[in-house]
XYZ file of C-alpha atoms in Angstrom:
524
model
C 0.117 -0.210 -0.045
C 1.596 3.445 -0.680
C 2.570 5.234 1.715
C 0.128 8.201 0.487
C -2.614 9.224 3.065
C -4.599 12.239 1.221
C -4.949 13.717 -2.507
C -2.982 16.412 -1.349
C 0.206 13.654 -0.677
C -0.302 12.521 -4.525
C -0.394 16.471 -5.521
C 2.545 17.246 -4.108
C 4.383 13.842 -5.216
C 3.031 14.804 -8.888
C 4.409 18.260 -8.109
C 7.785 16.658 -7.260
C 7.613 13.824 -10.129
C 7.030 15.416 -13.062
C 6.199 19.353 -12.092
C 6.207 21.397 -16.009
C 3.755 18.828 -17.142
C 0.206 19.914 -17.247
C -1.655 19.699 -14.724
C -4.810 20.564 -16.087
C -6.500 22.553 -18.734
C -9.350 24.492 -19.847
C -9.427 26.956 -22.948
C -7.200 29.146 -22.262
C -5.956 28.654 -19.016
C -3.071 26.374 -18.494
C -1.488 24.959 -15.154
C 1.553 22.635 -14.720
C 1.420 20.729 -11.296
C 3.935 23.454 -9.795
C 1.884 26.000 -10.091
C -1.293 23.751 -9.298
C 0.769 23.191 -5.895
C 1.085 26.596 -4.841
C -2.050 27.581 -5.929
C -3.475 24.834 -2.974
C -1.224 26.524 -0.941
C -2.707 29.386 -1.419
C -5.639 28.562 -0.743
C -4.827 26.854 2.073
C -3.492 29.182 3.819
C -6.524 31.516 3.299
C -8.719 28.647 4.720
C -6.011 28.384 8.209
C -6.112 32.236 8.642
C -9.921 31.730 8.219
C -10.005 29.502 10.913
C -11.776 26.800 8.396
C -10.144 23.824 11.283
C -9.934 20.282 10.975
C -12.561 18.433 9.915
C -14.732 21.818 9.265
C -17.205 20.947 6.526
C -16.541 23.597 3.471
C -19.088 22.850 0.540
C -17.861 23.941 -3.016
C -20.903 24.855 -5.237
C -19.653 25.643 -8.697
C -18.741 24.858 -12.127
C -16.001 22.467 -13.448
C -12.769 25.377 -13.415
C -9.728 26.036 -12.394
C -10.658 27.677 -9.305
C -12.949 24.691 -8.284
C -9.934 22.071 -8.644
C -7.981 23.896 -6.245
C -9.992 24.578 -3.867
C -11.508 20.754 -3.665
C -7.268 20.010 -2.074
C -7.200 22.856 0.025
C -9.718 22.079 1.701
C -8.032 18.230 1.533
C -4.583 20.486 2.092
C -6.725 21.571 5.551
C -7.907 18.648 6.842
C -11.523 19.997 6.354
C -13.930 17.610 4.875
C -15.118 18.347 0.875
C -18.673 18.694 0.702
C -18.986 19.039 -2.878
C -22.733 20.571 -4.138
C -23.373 19.528 -7.918
C -24.659 21.979 -9.580
C -27.305 21.076 -11.026
C -28.721 20.953 -7.833
C -31.209 23.871 -7.003
C -32.347 25.891 -4.493
C -34.364 23.389 -2.294
C -31.423 20.891 -3.073
C -28.790 23.442 -1.517
C -31.225 23.681 1.628
C -30.488 20.376 2.608
C -26.972 20.142 1.642
C -25.931 23.069 3.391
C -27.998 22.574 7.007
C -27.130 18.362 7.022
C -23.964 18.615 6.513
C -23.476 21.452 8.850
C -21.554 23.284 6.485
C -19.249 25.117 8.295
C -18.437 28.182 4.546
C -19.606 27.668 1.108
C -17.382 28.571 -1.607
C -19.421 28.851 -4.004
C -19.723 32.081 -7.579
C -21.335 35.608 -7.510
C -24.955 33.661 -9.948
C -24.780 31.038 -8.292
C -25.765 32.383 -5.087
C -28.160 34.755 -6.635
C -29.919 31.733 -7.595
C -29.542 30.174 -4.057
C -30.173 33.001 -2.104
C -33.355 32.629 -0.572
C -31.710 29.996 1.202
C -29.790 30.870 1.986
C -30.942 33.291 3.899
C -31.486 31.913 8.249
C -27.898 29.204 7.692
C -24.932 30.544 10.062
C -22.254 29.695 7.886
C -20.036 31.366 5.958
C -19.198 31.792 2.488
C -16.453 33.115 0.073
C -17.286 34.559 -3.746
C -15.619 33.045 -6.395
C -15.294 34.555 -9.958
C -14.200 34.875 -13.372
C -11.731 35.427 -15.220
C -10.427 32.630 -14.102
C -6.766 34.666 -13.935
C -7.592 37.068 -10.924
C -10.440 35.263 -9.168
C -7.187 33.373 -7.053
C -5.573 36.738 -6.559
C -8.284 36.854 -3.810
C -7.035 33.998 -2.180
C -4.021 35.671 0.193
C -0.196 35.934 -0.486
C 2.543 33.910 -2.139
C 3.592 32.588 1.437
C 2.942 28.499 0.930
C 0.782 26.917 2.935
C 2.667 24.402 5.352
C -0.141 21.306 6.410
C 0.755 20.453 10.012
C -2.534 19.144 10.123
C -2.595 15.561 11.392
C -4.320 13.669 9.133
C -4.414 9.969 9.028
C -6.086 7.739 6.798
C -9.137 6.522 8.086
C -10.434 10.900 8.587
C -13.073 11.756 6.368
C -12.257 13.520 4.109
C -14.966 14.006 2.531
C -19.173 14.086 2.522
C -20.404 12.964 -1.209
C -24.788 13.488 -1.669
C -27.063 10.798 -3.248
C -30.034 10.037 -3.560
C -31.601 7.320 -0.535
C -33.669 4.976 -0.690
C -36.478 7.293 1.166
C -36.008 10.440 1.694
C -33.635 14.077 0.638
C -30.099 12.729 -0.742
C -28.253 11.073 2.579
C -24.563 12.150 2.981
C -22.030 9.338 2.255
C -18.712 9.593 3.936
C -15.702 9.279 2.005
C -11.651 8.691 4.217
C -8.355 10.128 2.730
C -7.830 6.350 2.846
C -11.166 6.058 0.008
C -10.114 8.486 -2.409
C -5.774 7.617 -2.863
C -6.953 3.877 -2.767
C -9.580 3.805 -5.215
C -7.209 6.235 -7.232
C -4.678 4.527 -7.941
C -6.626 0.846 -8.109
C -8.466 2.282 -11.564
C -5.116 4.404 -12.283
C -3.838 0.618 -12.328
C -6.626 -0.571 -14.315
C -7.462 1.384 -16.723
C -3.252 1.320 -17.585
C -3.322 5.337 -17.028
C 0.700 7.545 -17.821
C 1.740 11.194 -17.131
C 1.130 11.744 -20.958
C -2.952 11.052 -20.371
C -5.359 14.620 -21.072
C -8.297 12.695 -18.741
C -11.638 14.826 -19.902
C -13.471 16.223 -16.447
C -17.062 15.554 -18.231
C -19.368 13.756 -15.307
C -20.261 16.264 -12.327
C -17.523 16.804 -9.270
C -20.076 16.101 -7.197
C -20.331 12.639 -9.172
C -18.189 10.214 -7.763
C -16.782 8.660 -11.061
C -16.371 12.073 -11.464
C -14.082 13.212 -9.026
C -12.429 10.387 -10.212
C -10.859 11.916 -13.199
C -9.835 13.649 -10.380
C -7.740 11.700 -8.418
C -6.771 9.545 -11.183
C -4.559 11.847 -13.387
C -3.344 13.736 -9.985
C -2.171 9.538 -9.047
C -1.541 9.021 -12.349
C 0.583 12.623 -13.410
C -1.871 12.843 -16.232
C -3.669 15.883 -16.835
C -7.660 17.067 -16.288
C -9.232 18.659 -18.381
C -12.642 19.675 -17.085
C -15.715 20.974 -19.247
C -19.242 21.681 -18.826
C -21.040 21.977 -22.254
C -24.345 22.565 -23.890
C -24.885 20.861 -27.278
C -22.733 17.381 -27.393
C -21.138 18.272 -30.063
C -18.794 20.513 -28.354
C -16.944 17.448 -26.730
C -15.254 16.511 -30.004
C -14.538 19.752 -30.311
C -12.572 20.506 -27.100
C -11.017 16.451 -26.929
C -9.222 17.677 -30.816
C -8.237 21.631 -28.954
C -7.457 19.007 -25.751
C -5.488 16.680 -27.600
C -8.141 13.882 -24.484
C -7.313 10.375 -24.832
C -9.202 9.594 -21.837
C -12.497 9.884 -21.402
C -15.628 8.015 -18.737
C -19.361 8.656 -19.294
C -22.865 7.414 -18.525
C -25.149 5.948 -20.890
C -26.525 8.519 -22.069
C -24.210 10.393 -22.210
C -22.284 8.508 -24.214
C -25.787 8.616 -26.682
C -25.292 11.319 -27.415
C -21.639 11.004 -28.080
C -22.315 8.579 -30.676
C -24.871 10.375 -32.056
C -22.436 13.246 -33.094
C -19.469 13.032 -35.970
C -15.311 13.197 -34.424
C -12.640 13.959 -36.554
C -10.851 11.780 -36.544
C -7.511 13.425 -35.359
C -9.115 13.631 -31.699
C -11.334 10.644 -32.130
C -8.303 8.489 -32.905
C -6.535 10.113 -30.094
C -8.636 8.090 -27.823
C -6.946 4.802 -26.298
C -9.434 4.518 -22.960
C -13.467 4.802 -22.726
C -14.932 3.557 -19.812
C -18.735 3.357 -18.292
C -19.873 3.803 -15.664
C -23.867 4.764 -13.936
C -25.817 2.177 -15.925
C -25.120 -0.232 -18.213
C -24.502 0.104 -22.123
C -25.917 -1.615 -24.950
C -23.850 -3.477 -27.185
C -24.989 -1.623 -29.849
C -23.697 2.238 -28.549
C -20.378 0.408 -27.342
C -20.092 -0.668 -30.997
C -20.869 2.360 -32.091
C -18.295 3.990 -29.850
C -15.413 1.477 -30.823
C -15.652 2.840 -34.567
C -15.547 6.394 -32.917
C -12.560 4.948 -31.106
C -10.495 3.300 -33.108
C -7.713 3.211 -31.172
C -9.844 2.897 -27.767
C -9.445 0.386 -25.043
C -13.639 -0.139 -23.641
C -13.487 -0.461 -19.957
C -17.007 -1.403 -18.639
C -17.858 -0.407 -14.619
C -19.711 -0.934 -11.696
C -20.027 0.996 -9.014
C -21.941 1.973 -5.561
C -20.947 5.680 -3.771
C -20.315 3.654 -0.402
C -17.628 1.502 -2.145
C -16.623 3.912 -4.891
C -15.818 0.891 -7.610
C -16.616 -2.459 -6.687
C -16.163 -3.995 -9.671
C -14.847 -3.178 -14.351
C -14.929 -6.036 -16.828
C -11.510 -6.240 -19.318
C -11.963 -5.148 -22.918
C -11.431 -9.266 -23.590
C -14.437 -10.129 -21.858
C -16.442 -6.936 -23.238
C -16.982 -9.103 -26.332
C -17.221 -12.026 -24.959
C -19.464 -11.458 -21.794
C -20.925 -7.534 -23.418
C -24.048 -8.313 -20.541
C -21.066 -8.998 -17.987
C -19.998 -6.073 -15.378
C -17.633 -8.462 -14.856
C -15.059 -8.813 -11.727
C -13.112 -6.762 -8.391
C -11.741 -3.720 -9.031
C -7.843 -4.467 -7.671
C -7.685 -3.732 -4.029
C -12.315 -4.418 -3.225
C -12.941 -8.306 -2.669
C -16.330 -8.057 -3.902
C -18.975 -11.224 -2.731
C -22.992 -13.063 -3.485
C -24.761 -13.452 -0.951
C -27.695 -14.917 0.640
C -29.871 -13.441 3.714
C -28.410 -15.255 5.887
C -24.549 -14.611 5.555
C -24.220 -17.641 3.560
C -21.785 -16.962 -0.134
C -24.102 -17.617 -2.845
C -23.439 -20.232 -5.635
C -22.496 -19.425 -8.760
C -25.597 -18.988 -11.408
C -27.431 -18.074 -7.909
C -29.284 -14.624 -7.197
C -27.925 -12.364 -4.042
C -27.263 -9.095 -3.307
C -23.552 -8.049 -3.534
C -21.225 -7.589 -0.742
C -18.279 -5.170 -1.366
C -15.210 -5.228 1.000
C -11.680 -3.667 1.105
C -9.967 -0.909 1.119
C -13.278 1.633 -0.999
C -16.098 1.077 1.910
C -16.441 4.751 3.183
C -17.021 5.421 6.411
C -21.253 5.619 6.207
C -23.641 8.107 5.736
C -22.953 11.660 7.661
C -25.876 12.190 10.858
C -27.484 8.670 9.318
C -26.167 5.905 12.214
C -29.370 3.784 11.910
C -28.902 3.133 8.547
C -25.041 3.302 8.616
C -25.654 0.234 11.030
C -28.409 -1.020 7.756
C -26.147 -1.551 4.992
C -22.881 -1.480 6.456
C -21.061 -3.766 8.240
C -19.104 -6.094 10.178
C -17.313 -8.484 8.028
C -18.425 -12.045 9.272
C -16.071 -14.735 7.390
C -18.127 -16.520 5.069
C -17.320 -20.405 5.983
C -16.616 -19.784 9.478
C -19.061 -16.782 10.512
C -16.299 -15.170 12.585
C -16.433 -11.428 12.352
C -12.988 -10.008 11.003
C -11.949 -6.031 12.342
C -13.729 -4.285 9.035
C -17.128 -3.284 7.420
C -18.661 -4.961 4.587
C -21.678 -2.569 2.854
C -24.584 -4.294 2.046
C -24.692 -2.668 -1.894
C -29.010 -3.985 -1.875
C -27.936 -4.242 -5.984
C -29.035 -8.551 -6.850
C -26.344 -10.225 -9.040
C -25.838 -13.381 -10.169
C -21.502 -15.153 -10.915
C -20.869 -17.336 -13.747
C -19.018 -20.220 -12.369
C -16.273 -18.622 -14.230
C -16.518 -15.822 -11.123
C -17.747 -13.232 -14.248
C -20.688 -10.943 -11.411
C -24.068 -9.849 -14.171
C -26.197 -7.742 -12.828
C -29.929 -8.364 -12.522
C -31.800 -6.227 -10.555
C -32.128 -3.552 -7.185
C -33.822 -4.523 -4.090
C -35.398 -1.134 -3.045
C -37.315 1.759 -5.227
C -34.649 3.937 -6.275
C -34.690 5.560 -10.319
C -31.635 4.807 -12.097
C -31.642 7.660 -14.247
C -29.093 9.331 -16.709
C -26.465 8.393 -13.967
C -28.061 10.002 -11.751
C -29.754 7.831 -8.218
C -32.916 9.496 -7.116
C -34.991 9.212 -4.630
C -39.125 9.205 -5.193
C -39.445 11.087 -2.404
C -37.479 14.198 -3.635
C -39.264 13.958 -6.727
C -43.490 13.613 -4.911
C -42.157 15.735 -2.729
C -42.626 18.828 -5.460
C -46.520 17.693 -6.331
C -47.886 17.388 -2.509
C -47.503 21.065 -1.820
C -49.485 21.732 -4.701
C -53.385 22.499 -3.950
C -56.376 19.087 -4.161
C -53.066 16.506 -5.080
C -53.346 14.102 -2.002
C -50.754 10.936 -3.480
C -48.214 11.136 -5.400
C -45.662 8.341 -6.451
C -42.448 8.450 -8.739
C -41.055 5.708 -10.177
C -39.207 5.245 -12.165
C -39.437 2.350 -15.918
C -37.435 1.454 -18.936
C -36.664 4.270 -20.973
C -34.079 4.131 -24.213
C -31.350 6.851 -23.654
C -32.449 7.465 -20.191
C -31.762 4.032 -18.792
C -35.609 4.259 -16.401
C -37.299 8.130 -17.100
C -39.838 9.104 -14.282
C -43.380 8.887 -14.228
C -45.386 9.902 -11.704
C -48.710 8.724 -10.662
C -51.670 11.088 -9.209
C -54.464 10.746 -7.236
C -56.605 14.650 -6.459
C -59.346 16.181 -5.892
C -61.716 15.807 -8.920
C -61.941 19.475 -8.813
C -58.155 20.069 -9.674
C -57.225 22.031 -12.749
C -53.561 21.887 -12.459
C -52.934 20.562 -15.809
C -49.774 17.689 -16.131
C -48.077 19.965 -18.956
C -48.336 22.239 -15.825
C -47.089 19.940 -12.701
C -43.964 19.681 -15.734
C -42.945 22.897 -15.241
C -43.187 22.816 -11.445
C -40.584 19.939 -11.779
C -38.779 21.771 -13.885
C -38.500 24.853 -11.955
C -38.066 22.666 -8.770
C -36.020 19.996 -9.535
C -32.314 19.576 -11.545
C -33.211 18.705 -14.981
C -32.148 14.256 -14.571
C -34.750 14.073 -11.512
C -37.543 16.316 -13.739
C -40.542 13.337 -15.212
C -41.667 12.966 -18.780
C -44.961 12.430 -17.667
C -47.857 12.822 -15.235
C -51.260 10.031 -15.335
C -53.774 11.304 -13.089
C -55.619 8.239 -11.256
C -60.181 8.126 -10.587
C -59.439 6.511 -7.252
C -56.687 5.645 -4.831
C -53.338 5.173 -4.794
C -52.465 0.275 -5.259
C -51.440 -0.593 -2.446
C -49.122 -3.348 -1.154
C -50.568 -5.273 2.190
C -48.415 -3.327 3.711
C -51.211 -0.225 3.311
C -47.550 1.310 1.534
C -48.433 2.140 -2.393
C -47.607 -0.155 -5.010
C -44.339 0.765 -6.607
C -44.754 -2.277 -8.680
C -47.773 -2.418 -9.220
C -47.236 1.128 -10.895
C -44.095 -0.041 -13.009
C -45.256 -2.781 -14.143
C -49.201 -0.137 -15.286
C -46.125 1.729 -17.785
C -43.581 -0.907 -17.520
C -43.594 -0.161 -22.797
C -44.822 3.241 -22.059
C -41.945 4.285 -23.683
C -40.180 2.552 -25.831
C -37.593 -0.498 -24.944
C -35.527 -0.913 -27.843
C -32.873 1.107 -28.305
C -31.240 2.529 -30.535
C -28.452 4.241 -32.294
C -28.533 7.748 -34.322
C -26.170 6.804 -37.102
């Protein structure tokens, strides 16, 4: 195991060995590892001078820009806990994360702060505002005196809280340790065979574990991180060509978009590795991407925020087993378990259980849920508890006779759409604020581009005048794009119930299972 304890250690190591290599590239903004380290030290010094202490939470609500990277690493250097907030989130979701995490400081931009102004009125926290132009933004971070990290950080100390939707209620904060981040970076960089001359496209949100990994794997390999916030898919090939991108990780809906645009061969031919996460990659889509990237190796990955990355399907196996989620990544031990804690036989369905260096510290402020999902590891044969924790994923899988794993289904009601996990409750609570809505149920059904699309079933007062279109617009105003339902169905009677008296989502899902086309098509 590496002696590096924190992401700040990884940065210092890359600055020592690759100081003159490019660490960051985005349009005209370029920075070497030596320059990045200096800016991180300056920012960390300001955090220290402002009284931010180790263990305090610092939230960052910005787009993907140089200052964002600097602040992520400066927070880590200070020993504080990073709380990245997806820039797609709006007032209600941001407020919940700030309150739940107990953030001491919020770092954002003027435009984003104005968007959530009402949510901040009664929250006690400091606010730092970063403004463009980028070349001037860091001038407010203090003098050039180097910051010397004197905080005693251990590999088990909390380093970040990533908020992910739970099956009930609001988003839950998953607490990642320093060890989780460093071990995960080494593992992914190893099996993707990353090199110091790689340019890694940062196209996923940094609040998403896979998006964060694009930055951390660049650090561990001395590669260049090239982030992009785009509006149109045809912007991506242009950006990749301009910056010499060699590695891309995406989610299926993004790959659907990228497969539908033209890739000029200087850009497409330069890609040597592309990876999928956040959902199944349909074989026709995989073939389309192989054509766009003729020199690239595909890696199909599976993971959960609670354990970062669990399995991957190596390029050679993707040809013979395209439906598999592969085998365990380095530094992970993956088992298929029965409810009684014994291990399943080949071909037998069970719950995926993950143990090893990537298992996170649990859920922030939720010891009950933590105890349910994070359990002491029992040796499957001898039922002897070891001094470590395993996470029970909630995903049903099986393994074949060659130990390749296959995903079957989720064991809860989570909606997995466009690479995101969405809690039905987050969508439903928007509808419950509407007069005359009596019952509301959100659920996901198969969709050819999004994986699952969100449908709302409503039972309302017969005199209700609000239309389905108006309700969808309300959701669009209150929720990030990926949470907005595509269809609202009005019911004349109360929604179906299961034997426990709860709304029967399974019955609703079956009723609408063919509402959208289930065939996967890729635009030629």
